[in-house]
Short mmCIF file of C-alpha atoms and ligand atoms in Angstrom, two decimals:
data_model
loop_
_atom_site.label_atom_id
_atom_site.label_comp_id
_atom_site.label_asym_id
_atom_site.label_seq_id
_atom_site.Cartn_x
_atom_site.Cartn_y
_atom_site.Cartn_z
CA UNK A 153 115.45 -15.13 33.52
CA UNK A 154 116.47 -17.62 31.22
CA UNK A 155 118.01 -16.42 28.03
CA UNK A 156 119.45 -19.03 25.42
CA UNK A 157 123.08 -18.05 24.25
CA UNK A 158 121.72 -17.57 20.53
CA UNK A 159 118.49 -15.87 18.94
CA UNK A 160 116.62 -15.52 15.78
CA UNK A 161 115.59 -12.16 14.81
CA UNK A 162 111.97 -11.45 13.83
CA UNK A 163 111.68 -8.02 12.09
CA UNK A 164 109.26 -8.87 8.97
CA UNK A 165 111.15 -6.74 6.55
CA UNK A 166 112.74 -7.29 3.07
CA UNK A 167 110.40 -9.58 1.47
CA UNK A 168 108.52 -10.76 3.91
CA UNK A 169 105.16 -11.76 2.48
CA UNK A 170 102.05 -13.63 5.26
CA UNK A 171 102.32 -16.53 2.95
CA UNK A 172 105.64 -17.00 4.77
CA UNK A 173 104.24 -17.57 7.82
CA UNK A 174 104.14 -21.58 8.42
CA UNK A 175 107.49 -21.23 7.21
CA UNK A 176 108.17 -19.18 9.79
CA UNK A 177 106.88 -21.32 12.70
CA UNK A 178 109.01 -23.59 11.22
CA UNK A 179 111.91 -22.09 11.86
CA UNK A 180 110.85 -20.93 15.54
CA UNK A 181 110.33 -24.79 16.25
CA UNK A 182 113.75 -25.78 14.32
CA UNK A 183 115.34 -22.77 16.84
CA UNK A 184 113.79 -24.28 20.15
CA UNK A 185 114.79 -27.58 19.79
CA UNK A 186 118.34 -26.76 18.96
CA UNK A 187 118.82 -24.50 21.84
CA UNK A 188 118.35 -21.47 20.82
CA UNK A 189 115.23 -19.62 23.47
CA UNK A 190 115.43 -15.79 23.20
CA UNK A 191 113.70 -14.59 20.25
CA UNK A 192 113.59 -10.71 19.42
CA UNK A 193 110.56 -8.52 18.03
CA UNK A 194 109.41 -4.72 18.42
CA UNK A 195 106.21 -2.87 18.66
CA UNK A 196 107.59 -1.15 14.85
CA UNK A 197 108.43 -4.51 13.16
CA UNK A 198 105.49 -4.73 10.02
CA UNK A 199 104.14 -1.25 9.08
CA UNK A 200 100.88 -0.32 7.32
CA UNK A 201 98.94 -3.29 7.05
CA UNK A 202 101.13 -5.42 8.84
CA UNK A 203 101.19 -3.29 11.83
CA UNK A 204 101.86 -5.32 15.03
CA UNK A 205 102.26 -8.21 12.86
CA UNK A 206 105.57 -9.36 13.91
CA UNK A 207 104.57 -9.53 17.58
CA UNK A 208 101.25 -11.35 17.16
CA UNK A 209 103.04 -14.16 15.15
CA UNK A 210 105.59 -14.61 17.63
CA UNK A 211 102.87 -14.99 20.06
CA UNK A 212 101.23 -17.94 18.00
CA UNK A 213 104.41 -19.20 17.56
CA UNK A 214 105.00 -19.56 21.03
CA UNK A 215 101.71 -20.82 21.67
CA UNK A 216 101.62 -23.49 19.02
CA UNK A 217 104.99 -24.75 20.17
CA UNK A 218 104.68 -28.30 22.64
CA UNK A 219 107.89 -29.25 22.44
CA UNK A 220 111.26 -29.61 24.79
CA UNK A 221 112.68 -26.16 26.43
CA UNK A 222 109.09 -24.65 26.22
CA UNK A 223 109.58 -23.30 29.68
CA UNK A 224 112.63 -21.23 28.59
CA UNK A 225 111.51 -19.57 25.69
CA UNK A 226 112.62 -15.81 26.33
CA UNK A 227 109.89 -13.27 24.07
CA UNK A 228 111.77 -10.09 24.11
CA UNK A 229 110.59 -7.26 22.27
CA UNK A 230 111.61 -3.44 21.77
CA UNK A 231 109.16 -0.04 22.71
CA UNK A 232 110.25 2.41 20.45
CA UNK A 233 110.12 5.67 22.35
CA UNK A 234 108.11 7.56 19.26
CA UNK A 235 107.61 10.95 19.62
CA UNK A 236 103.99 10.61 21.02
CA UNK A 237 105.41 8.57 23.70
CA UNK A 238 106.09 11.41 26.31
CA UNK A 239 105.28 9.80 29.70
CA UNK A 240 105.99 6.92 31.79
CA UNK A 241 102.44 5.91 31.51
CA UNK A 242 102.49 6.01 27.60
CA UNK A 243 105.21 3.71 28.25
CA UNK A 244 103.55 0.84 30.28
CA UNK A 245 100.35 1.55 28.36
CA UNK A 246 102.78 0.41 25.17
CA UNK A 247 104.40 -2.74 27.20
CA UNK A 248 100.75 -3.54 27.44
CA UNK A 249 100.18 -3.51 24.21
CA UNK A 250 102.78 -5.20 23.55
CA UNK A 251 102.08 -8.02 26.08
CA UNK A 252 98.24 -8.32 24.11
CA UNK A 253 99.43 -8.90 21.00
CA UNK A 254 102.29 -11.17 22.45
CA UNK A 255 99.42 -13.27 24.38
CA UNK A 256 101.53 -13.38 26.93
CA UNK A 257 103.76 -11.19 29.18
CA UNK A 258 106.53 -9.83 27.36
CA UNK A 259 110.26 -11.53 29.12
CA UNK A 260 112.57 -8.84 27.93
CA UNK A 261 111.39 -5.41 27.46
CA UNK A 262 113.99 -3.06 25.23
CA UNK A 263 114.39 0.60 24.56
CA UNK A 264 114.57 0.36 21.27
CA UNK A 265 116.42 3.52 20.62
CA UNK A 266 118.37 6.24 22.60
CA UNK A 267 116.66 9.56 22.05
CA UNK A 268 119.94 11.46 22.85
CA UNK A 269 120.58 12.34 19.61
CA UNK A 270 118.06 14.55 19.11
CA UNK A 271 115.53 15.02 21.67
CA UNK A 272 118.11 14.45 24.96
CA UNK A 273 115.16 14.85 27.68
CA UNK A 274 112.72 12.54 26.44
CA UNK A 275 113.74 9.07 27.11
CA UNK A 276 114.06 10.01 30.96
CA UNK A 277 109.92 9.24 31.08
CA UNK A 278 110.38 6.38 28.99
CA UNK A 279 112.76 4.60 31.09
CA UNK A 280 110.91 5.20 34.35
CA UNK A 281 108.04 3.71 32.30
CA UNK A 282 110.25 0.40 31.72
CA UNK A 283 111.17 0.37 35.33
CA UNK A 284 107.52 0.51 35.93
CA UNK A 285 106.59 -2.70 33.84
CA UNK A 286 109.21 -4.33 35.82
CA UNK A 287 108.49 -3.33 39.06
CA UNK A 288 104.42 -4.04 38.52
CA UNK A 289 105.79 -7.43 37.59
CA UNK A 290 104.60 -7.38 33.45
CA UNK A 291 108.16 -7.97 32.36
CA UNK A 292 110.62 -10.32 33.65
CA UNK A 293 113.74 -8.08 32.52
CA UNK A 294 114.59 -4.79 30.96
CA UNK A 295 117.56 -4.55 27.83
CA UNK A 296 118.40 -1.41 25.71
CA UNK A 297 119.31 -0.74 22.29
CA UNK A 298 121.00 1.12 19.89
CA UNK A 299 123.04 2.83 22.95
CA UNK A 300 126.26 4.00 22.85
CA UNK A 301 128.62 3.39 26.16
CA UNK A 302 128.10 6.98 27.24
CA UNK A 303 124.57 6.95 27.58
CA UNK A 304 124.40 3.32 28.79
CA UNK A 305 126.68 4.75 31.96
CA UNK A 306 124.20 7.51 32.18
CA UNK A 307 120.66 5.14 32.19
CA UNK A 308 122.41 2.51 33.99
CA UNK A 309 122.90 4.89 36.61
CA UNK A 310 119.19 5.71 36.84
CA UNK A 311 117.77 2.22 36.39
CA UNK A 312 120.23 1.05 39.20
CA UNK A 313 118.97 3.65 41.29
CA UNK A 314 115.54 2.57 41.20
CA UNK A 315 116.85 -1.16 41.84
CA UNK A 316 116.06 -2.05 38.10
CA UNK A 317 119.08 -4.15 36.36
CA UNK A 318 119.72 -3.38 33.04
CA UNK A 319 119.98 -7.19 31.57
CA UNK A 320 120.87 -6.57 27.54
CA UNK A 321 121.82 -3.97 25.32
CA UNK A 322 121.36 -4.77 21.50
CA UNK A 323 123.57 -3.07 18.96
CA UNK A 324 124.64 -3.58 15.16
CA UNK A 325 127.35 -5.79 15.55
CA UNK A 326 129.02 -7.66 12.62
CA UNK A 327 132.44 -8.02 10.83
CA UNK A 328 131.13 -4.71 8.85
CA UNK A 329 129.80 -3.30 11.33
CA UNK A 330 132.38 -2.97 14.42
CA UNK A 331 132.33 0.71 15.23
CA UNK A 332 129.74 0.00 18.52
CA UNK A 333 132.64 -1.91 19.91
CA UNK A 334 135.73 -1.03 18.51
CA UNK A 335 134.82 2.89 18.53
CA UNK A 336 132.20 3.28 21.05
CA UNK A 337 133.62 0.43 23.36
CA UNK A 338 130.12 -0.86 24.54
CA UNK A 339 131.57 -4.03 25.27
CA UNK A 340 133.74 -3.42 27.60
CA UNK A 341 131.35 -1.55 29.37
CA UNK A 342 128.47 -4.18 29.35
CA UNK A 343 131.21 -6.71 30.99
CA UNK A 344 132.14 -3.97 33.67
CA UNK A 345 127.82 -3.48 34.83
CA UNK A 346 127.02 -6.84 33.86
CA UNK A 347 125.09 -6.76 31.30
CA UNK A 348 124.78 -8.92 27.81
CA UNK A 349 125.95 -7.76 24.64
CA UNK A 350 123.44 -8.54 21.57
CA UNK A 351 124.51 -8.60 18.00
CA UNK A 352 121.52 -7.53 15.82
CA UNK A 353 122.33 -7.57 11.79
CA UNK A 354 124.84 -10.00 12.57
CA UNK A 355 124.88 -10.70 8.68
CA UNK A 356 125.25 -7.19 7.85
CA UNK A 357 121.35 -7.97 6.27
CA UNK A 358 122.80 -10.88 4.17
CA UNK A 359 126.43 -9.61 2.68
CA UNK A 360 128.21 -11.94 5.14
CA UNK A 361 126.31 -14.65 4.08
CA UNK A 362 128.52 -14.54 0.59
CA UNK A 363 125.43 -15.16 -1.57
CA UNK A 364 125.40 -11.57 -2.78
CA UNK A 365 127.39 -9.91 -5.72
CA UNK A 366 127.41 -7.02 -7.99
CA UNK A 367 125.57 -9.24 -10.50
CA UNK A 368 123.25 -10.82 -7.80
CA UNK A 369 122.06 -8.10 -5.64
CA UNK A 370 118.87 -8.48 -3.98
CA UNK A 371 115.51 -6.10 -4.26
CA UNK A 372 115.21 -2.74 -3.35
CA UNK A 373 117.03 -0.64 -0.51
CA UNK A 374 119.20 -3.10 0.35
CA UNK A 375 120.30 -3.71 -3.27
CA UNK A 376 121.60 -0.38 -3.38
CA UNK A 377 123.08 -0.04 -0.16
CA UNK A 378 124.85 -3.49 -1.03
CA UNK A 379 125.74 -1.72 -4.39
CA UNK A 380 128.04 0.44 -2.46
CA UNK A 381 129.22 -1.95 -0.11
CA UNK A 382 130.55 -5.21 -1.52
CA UNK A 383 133.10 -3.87 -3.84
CA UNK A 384 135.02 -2.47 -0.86
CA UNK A 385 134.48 -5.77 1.23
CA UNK A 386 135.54 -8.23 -1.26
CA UNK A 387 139.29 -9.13 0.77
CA UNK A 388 136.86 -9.27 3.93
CA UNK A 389 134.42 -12.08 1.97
CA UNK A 390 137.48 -13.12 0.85
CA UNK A 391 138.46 -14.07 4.15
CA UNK A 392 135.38 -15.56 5.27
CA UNK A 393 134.84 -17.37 2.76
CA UNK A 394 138.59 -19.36 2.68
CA UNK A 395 138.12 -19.96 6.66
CA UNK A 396 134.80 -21.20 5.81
CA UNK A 397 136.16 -23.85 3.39
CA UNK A 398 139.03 -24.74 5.51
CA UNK A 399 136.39 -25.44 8.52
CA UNK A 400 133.69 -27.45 6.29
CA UNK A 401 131.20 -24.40 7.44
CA UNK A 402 129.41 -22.02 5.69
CA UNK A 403 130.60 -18.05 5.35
CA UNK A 404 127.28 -17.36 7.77
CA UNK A 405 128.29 -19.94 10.06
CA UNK A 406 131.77 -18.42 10.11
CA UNK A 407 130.25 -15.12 10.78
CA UNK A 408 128.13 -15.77 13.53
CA UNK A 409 131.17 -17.55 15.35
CA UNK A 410 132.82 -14.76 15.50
CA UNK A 411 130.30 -12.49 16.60
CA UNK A 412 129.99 -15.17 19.65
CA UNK A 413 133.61 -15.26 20.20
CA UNK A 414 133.74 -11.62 20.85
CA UNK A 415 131.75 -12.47 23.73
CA UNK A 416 128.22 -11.55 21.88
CA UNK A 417 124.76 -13.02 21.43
CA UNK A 418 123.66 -12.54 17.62
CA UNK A 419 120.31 -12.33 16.51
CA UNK A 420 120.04 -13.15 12.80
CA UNK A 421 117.25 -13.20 10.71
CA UNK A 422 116.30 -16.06 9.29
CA UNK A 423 113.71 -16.44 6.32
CA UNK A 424 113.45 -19.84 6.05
CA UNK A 425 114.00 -23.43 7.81
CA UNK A 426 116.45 -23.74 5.65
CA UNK A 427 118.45 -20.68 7.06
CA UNK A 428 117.35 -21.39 10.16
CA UNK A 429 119.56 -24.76 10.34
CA UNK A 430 122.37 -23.25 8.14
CA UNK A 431 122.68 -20.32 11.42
CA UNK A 432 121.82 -23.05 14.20
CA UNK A 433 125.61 -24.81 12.93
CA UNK A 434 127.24 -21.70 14.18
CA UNK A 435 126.81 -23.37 17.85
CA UNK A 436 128.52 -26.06 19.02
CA UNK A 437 132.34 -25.10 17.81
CA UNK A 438 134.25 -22.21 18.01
CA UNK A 439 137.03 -20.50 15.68
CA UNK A 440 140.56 -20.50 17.07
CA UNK A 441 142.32 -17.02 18.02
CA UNK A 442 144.26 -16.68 15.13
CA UNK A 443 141.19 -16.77 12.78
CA UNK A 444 139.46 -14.27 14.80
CA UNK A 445 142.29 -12.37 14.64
CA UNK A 446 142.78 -12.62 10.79
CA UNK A 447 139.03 -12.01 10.07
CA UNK A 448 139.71 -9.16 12.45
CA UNK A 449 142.83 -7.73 10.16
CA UNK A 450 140.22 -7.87 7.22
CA UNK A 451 137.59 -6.32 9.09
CA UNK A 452 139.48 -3.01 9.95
CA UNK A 453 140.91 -3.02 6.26
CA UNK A 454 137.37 -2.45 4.93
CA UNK A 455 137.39 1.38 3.79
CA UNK A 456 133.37 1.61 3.29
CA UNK A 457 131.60 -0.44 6.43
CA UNK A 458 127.58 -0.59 7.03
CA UNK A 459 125.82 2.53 7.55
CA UNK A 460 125.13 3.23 11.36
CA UNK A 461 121.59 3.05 12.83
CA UNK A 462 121.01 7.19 12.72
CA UNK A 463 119.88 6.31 16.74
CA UNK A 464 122.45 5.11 17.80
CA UNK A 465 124.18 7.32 20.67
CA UNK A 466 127.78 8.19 21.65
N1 NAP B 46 117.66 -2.95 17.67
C1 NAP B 46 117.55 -2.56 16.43
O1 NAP B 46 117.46 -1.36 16.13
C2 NAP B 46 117.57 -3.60 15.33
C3 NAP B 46 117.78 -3.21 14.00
C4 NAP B 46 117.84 -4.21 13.03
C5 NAP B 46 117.67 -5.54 13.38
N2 NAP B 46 117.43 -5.89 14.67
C6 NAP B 46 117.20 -7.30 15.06
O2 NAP B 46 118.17 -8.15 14.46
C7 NAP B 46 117.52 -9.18 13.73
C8 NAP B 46 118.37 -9.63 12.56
O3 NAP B 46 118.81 -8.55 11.79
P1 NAP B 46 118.55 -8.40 10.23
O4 NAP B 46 117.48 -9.31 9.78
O5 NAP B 46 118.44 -6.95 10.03
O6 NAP B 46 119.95 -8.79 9.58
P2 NAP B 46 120.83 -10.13 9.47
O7 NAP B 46 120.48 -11.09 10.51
O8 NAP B 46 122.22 -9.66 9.36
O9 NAP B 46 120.40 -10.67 8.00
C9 NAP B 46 119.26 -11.44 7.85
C10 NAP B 46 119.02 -11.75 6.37
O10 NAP B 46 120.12 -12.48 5.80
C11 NAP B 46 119.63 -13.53 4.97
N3 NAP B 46 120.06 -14.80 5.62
C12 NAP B 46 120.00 -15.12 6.95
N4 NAP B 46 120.54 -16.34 7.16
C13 NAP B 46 120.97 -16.80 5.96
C14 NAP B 46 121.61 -17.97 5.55
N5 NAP B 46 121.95 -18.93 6.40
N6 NAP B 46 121.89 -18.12 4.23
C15 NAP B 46 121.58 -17.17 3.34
N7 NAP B 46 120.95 -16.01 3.66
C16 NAP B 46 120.66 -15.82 4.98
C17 NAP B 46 118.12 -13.41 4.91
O11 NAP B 46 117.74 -12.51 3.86
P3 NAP B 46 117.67 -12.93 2.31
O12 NAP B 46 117.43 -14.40 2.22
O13 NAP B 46 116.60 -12.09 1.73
O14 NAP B 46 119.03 -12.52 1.79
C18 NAP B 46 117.82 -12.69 6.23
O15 NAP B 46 116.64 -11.95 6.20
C19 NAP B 46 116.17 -8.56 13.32
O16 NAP B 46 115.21 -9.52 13.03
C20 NAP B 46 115.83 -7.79 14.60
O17 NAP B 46 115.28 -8.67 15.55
C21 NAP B 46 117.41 -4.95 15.65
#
C-alpha cells in the first residue's frame, strides 16, 4: 500500500468549530496535490456531538477530491481498544464502523493505544480482531500506536505469527517530545522489523511553531500546559528559530525537517490552508547534520519536555 512520506493529522480538537469545515477540504486538496497521501483519523476524534465527526469528513473529503494522486490517497484511522471492546469481533464490528462512516474501506487500521499499562490481557482480542479485518480483506494494512519497543517486540511477534505485517507505529515524536526514541528506542526497533515510524504532535500542539508566548498563550488546556512549558524551552525556540532565519524557513518548517531526518513520517495538524502550505515547505529540502545535531544539543537541554500520552507502553 501506498503511503505518501508526509501526513496531515485530523483530530478535530482545540477549536475546531463545523464552520471550519470547507476550510478543511481545503487543506486536504492543498495536501494531495503537493504529495502528501496518508491522512490520519480515529474512531475517538470529535466527542459529544461531534462523535464520529472526524472520520465522516475525511470520507467527504476524499470523495469530493478529483484531482492528481487520487489513487494513492492512504485513509488510516485508529480503533481505540475502549474498555467495552473485549473481543475480536467487537473489534472488526468497530473497523466496520469505521469503514461506514469513512465511505470507504479504511487503508491503515491502528491500535490506537497499548492496553499494557493497565489492563495487560486485553489487547490480545483486539489485535486478533485487526488481523481479522486484514485477513477478510476490509483493510489494506495494520499500524500501532502509542507502543513502546517492548510491547511492539511482543505484538509483532503475534501478528507475524498469523502472517499479518505490522506496517506503522505512531508515537509522540517532536523536539520536546523525544523520550519514545531516545528512551524507549522505538526507532531502532521499527528499522530492525520493518516497520514505519510516525511522528504524531510533531509541533508539540503548536509550541514549535514559535507563535506562542507567556503573553500569547492560546485557550484552554493547552494554555496551561504551555504555561508550564515554554519558559523551560525558550534556548530550544531559540534554536529553531535562528536555524529558521538562517534557512529562509519557518520555525514549523524547521521542525518538521527534523522530525523527517530522524527517519520519521510526521503528522501535523493543520487548521487552515494557510498552515497547510506553511507545513507542505518542510518537503523538498533537508537540514544538514550539524543542525540536527545542534537542535539535538537543545533538545536534551530542555529540563521540563511534553507530558507523555498516559498509554503509552514501555
Ligand atoms: N496516536 C495518538 O494517540 C495521537 C495523539 C495525538 C495526535 N495524533 C495525531 O497527530 C496529529 C497532529 O497532532 P496534533 O494536532 O496533536 O499536534 P501538532 O501537529 O503538533 O500541532 C497542531 C497545531 O499546531 C498549530 N499549527 C499547525 N501548523 C501550524 C503552522 N504552520 N503555523 C502555525 N500554527 C500551526 C495548529 O493549532 P493552532 O493554530 O490552534 O495553534 C494545529 O492545530 C493529530 O491530528 C492526530 O492525527 C495522534
Amino acid at each position: 500500500m501506498g503511503c505518501g512520506t508526509w501526513a496531515w493529522g485530523n483530530r478535530l480538537l482545540w477549536g475546531y468549530e463545523p464552520s471550519m469545515d470547507s476550510q478543511l477540504q481545503e487543506v486536504f486538496n492543498l495536501c494531495i496535490s503537493n504529495g502528501v497521501t496518508l491522512f490520519d483519523t480515529g474512531d475517538s476524534y470529535g466527542t459529544g456531538r461531534l462523535n464520529g465527526r472526524s472520520e465522516i469528513l475525511l470520507g467527504k473529503f476524499d470523495r469530493a477530491y478529483q484531482g492528481i494522486d487520487k489513487e494513492n490517497i492512504c485513509l488510516a484511522t485508529k480503533l481505540a481498544p475502549y474498555p467495552w471492546r473485549l473481543t475480536r469481533n467487537s473489534m472488526v464490528a468497530a473497523g466496520k464502523a469505521s469503514a461506514q462512516r469513512l465511505g470507504r474501506n479504511i487503508d491503515l487500521v491502528q491500535m490506537h493505544w497499548s492496553t499494557a499499562n493497565y489492563f495487560p490481557w486485553q489487547e490480545w482480542q483486539l489485535l486478533d480482531g485487526l488481523a481479522d479485518l486484514y485477513e477478510q480483506g476490509l483493510v489494506k494494512g495494520v499500524g500501532l500506536s502509542n507502543y513502546g519497543a517492548k510491547r511492539l517486540r511482543q505484538v509483532y511477534k503475534k501478528l507475524s505469527d498469523r502472517g499479518v505485517p505490522i506496517l506503522t507505529l505512531q508515537v509522540q515524536y517532536s523536539l520536546l517530545s523525544t523520550y519514545p526514541v531516545t528512551e524507549l528506542g522505538v526507532k531502532d526497533v521499527c528499522d530492525e522489523l520493518g516497520i514505519k515510524l510516525i511522528a504524531y504532535s510533531p509541533l508539540c500542539l503548536g509550541i514549535l511553531t514559535g507563535k506562542y508566548s507567556p503573553d500569547n498563550l492560546p485557550r484552554g488546556l493547552r494554555g496551561l500546559l504551555f504555561k508550564q512549558l515554554l519558559s523551560g524551552a525558550k534556548s530550544l525556540l531559540a534554536c529553531l528559530r535562528e536555524i529558521a532565519q538562517f534557512r529562509q524557513k519557518t520555525m514549523s518548517q524547521v521542525a518538521l525537517n527534523w522530525c523527517i531526518c530522524k527517519g520519521t513520517i510526521p503528522i501535523p495538524g493543520a487548521k487552515n490552508p494557510e498552515q497547510a502550505k506553511q507545513n507542505i515547505g518542510a518537503l523538498g529540502w533537508q537540514l544538514e547534520a550539524g543542525e540536527v545535531a545542534q537542535l539535538d544539543r537543545a533538545a536534551a537541554k530542555v529540563d521540563k519536555t511534553m507530558v507523555q500520552n498516559i498509554f503509552q507502553s514501555k
